[in-house]
Amino acid sequence: MPAERTLAMIKPDATSRNLIGKIIAHYEAEGFEVVGLKRLRLTLDDARAFYAVHAERPFYDSLTEFMSSGPICALVLQRDNAIVHLREVMGATNPEEAAEGTIRALYARSLEANSVHGSDAPETAVTEINFFFSEEELL
Ligand code: IDP
Ligand code: MG
């Protein structure tokens, strides 16, 4: 299978606990190559734009305030079947339902502060990669 790219984020609850290295090491051990990487703080407007698909959901305001509350890490990860494989390595959205050994089972604090993001489909991966990175930044 040819290499595929997906967009990952390390969320503010994880950057604030110095978990960037542990989480990236986990991804590298799973065969992902880090082809794009930056640490930044989203404005509230940035977070609202990134999560616009959830605008009608009751958790939208709280989620976007949380996502702009501190630094995040944005990563583009590449391997075969990257989108589906990253979702497996992350674990379920709700850490109480996340399989043992997944990032969310290991590190998430709550359903909202669940440490990591990963694109959910090829179309969203392209949109989300372009949200953070220009083509020249992906090596
Ligand atoms: P995902 O991150 O596993 O793809 P989504 O359903 O796309 O999950 O939700 C986006 C993010 O919104 C979740 O990762 C989590 O931080 C937050 N979230 C999802 N559902 C809830 C909820 O019911 N309450 C609070 N926060 C939620
Ligand atoms: Mg999602």
XYZ file of C-alpha atoms and ligand atoms in Angstrom:
167
model
C 0.000 0.000 0.000
C 1.418 3.451 -0.890
C 2.307 5.890 1.870
C -0.548 8.048 3.093
C -0.486 11.248 5.177
C -2.673 12.244 8.104
C -2.886 15.235 10.440
C -2.257 14.668 14.132
C -2.438 17.103 17.028
C -1.102 16.799 20.539
C -3.673 18.721 22.583
C -3.066 21.289 25.370
C -3.675 18.765 28.181
C -0.754 16.705 26.845
C 1.686 19.515 25.986
C 1.160 20.928 29.516
C 2.236 17.566 31.003
C 5.386 17.360 28.823
C 4.047 14.403 26.856
C 5.082 15.562 23.365
C 8.136 13.311 23.244
C 6.374 10.227 24.611
C 3.508 10.577 22.132
C 5.757 11.156 19.115
C 7.965 8.221 20.172
C 4.839 6.044 20.261
C 3.928 7.121 16.717
C 7.463 6.576 15.396
C 7.502 3.095 16.955
C 4.284 2.402 15.016
C 6.093 3.128 11.761
C 4.918 6.685 11.212
C 7.415 9.117 9.738
C 7.074 12.700 11.010
C 7.032 14.734 7.772
C 5.699 17.974 9.316
C 5.932 19.314 12.855
C 5.118 22.566 14.648
C 4.216 23.764 18.123
C 1.775 26.683 18.269
C -1.168 28.113 20.141
C -4.501 28.245 18.326
C -6.610 31.375 18.771
C -10.236 30.753 19.674
C -11.157 31.652 16.076
C -8.579 29.132 14.763
C -10.041 26.394 16.965
C -13.592 27.271 15.923
C -12.559 27.075 12.260
C -10.698 23.780 12.707
C -13.679 22.174 14.476
C -16.382 23.882 12.358
C -17.852 20.461 11.551
C -18.877 20.270 15.235
C -20.390 23.790 15.397
C -23.868 22.517 16.226
C -22.707 20.110 18.930
C -23.248 20.995 22.610
C -19.528 20.574 23.359
C -18.322 22.994 20.629
C -17.750 26.084 22.822
C -16.032 24.137 25.566
C -13.910 22.139 23.091
C -12.712 25.208 21.206
C -11.914 27.066 24.462
C -9.927 24.028 25.616
C -8.083 23.731 22.291
C -7.032 27.406 22.461
C -6.108 27.284 26.173
C -2.430 26.392 25.616
C 0.086 25.180 23.069
C -0.586 22.298 20.750
C 1.663 20.301 18.483
C 0.547 19.791 14.873
C 2.118 16.873 13.020
C 1.838 15.356 9.597
C 2.423 11.611 9.910
C 3.143 9.329 6.980
C 2.977 5.542 6.567
C 0.811 3.001 4.739
C -2.844 3.202 5.853
C -1.902 6.218 8.001
C -5.408 7.566 8.641
C -6.967 4.346 9.915
C -3.822 3.188 11.678
C -3.429 6.462 13.596
C -7.043 6.269 14.784
C -6.315 2.756 16.088
C -3.167 3.855 17.895
C -5.024 6.866 19.410
C -7.912 4.800 20.812
C -11.579 5.720 21.211
C -12.626 9.360 21.683
C -13.807 8.569 25.204
C -10.752 7.355 27.144
C -12.978 5.100 29.262
C -13.677 3.168 26.051
C -10.126 3.320 24.667
C -8.333 -0.005 24.273
C -5.424 -0.763 26.564
C -2.109 0.605 25.324
C -3.649 3.274 23.101
C -2.580 6.909 23.530
C -5.919 7.947 24.976
C -6.004 5.015 27.412
C -2.484 5.902 28.517
C -2.732 9.695 28.737
C -6.215 11.221 28.283
C -7.713 13.046 31.237
C -11.357 13.200 30.077
C -13.644 12.890 27.067
C -12.743 16.479 26.112
C -9.098 16.592 27.245
C -8.236 13.405 25.391
C -4.644 14.327 24.511
C -4.604 13.750 20.750
C -6.376 14.370 17.451
C -6.170 12.414 14.203
C -7.913 12.998 10.875
C -10.857 10.670 10.288
C -10.920 10.318 6.456
C -8.834 11.101 3.336
C -10.773 14.321 2.575
C -10.476 15.670 6.128
C -6.786 14.717 6.230
C -6.083 16.951 3.207
C -8.128 19.855 4.644
C -6.548 19.523 8.090
C -2.965 19.212 6.761
C -3.530 22.373 4.713
C -4.929 24.144 7.798
C -1.475 23.996 9.423
C 1.144 23.385 6.726
C 2.212 24.562 3.294
C 3.563 21.921 0.886
C 7.138 23.278 1.347
C 6.948 22.505 5.072
C 6.348 18.794 4.460
C 9.585 16.919 3.980
P -12.330 12.370 17.622
O -11.332 13.391 18.154
O -12.103 11.015 18.225
O -12.403 12.339 16.113
P -14.854 13.819 17.549
O -16.198 13.179 17.698
O -14.452 14.290 16.202
O -13.781 12.808 18.161
O -14.821 15.035 18.570
C -13.778 15.980 18.488
C -13.264 16.252 19.899
O -14.316 16.868 20.667
C -12.920 15.000 20.731
O -11.621 14.518 20.474
C -13.041 15.522 22.142
O -11.920 16.328 22.512
C -14.257 16.433 22.017
N -15.524 15.760 22.306
C -16.187 14.855 21.543
N -17.345 14.471 22.105
C -17.436 15.163 23.269
C -18.421 15.207 24.315
O -19.459 14.538 24.280
N -18.144 16.055 25.357
C -17.021 16.828 25.414
N -16.078 16.818 24.455
C -16.277 15.985 23.400
Mg -13.020 13.798 14.807
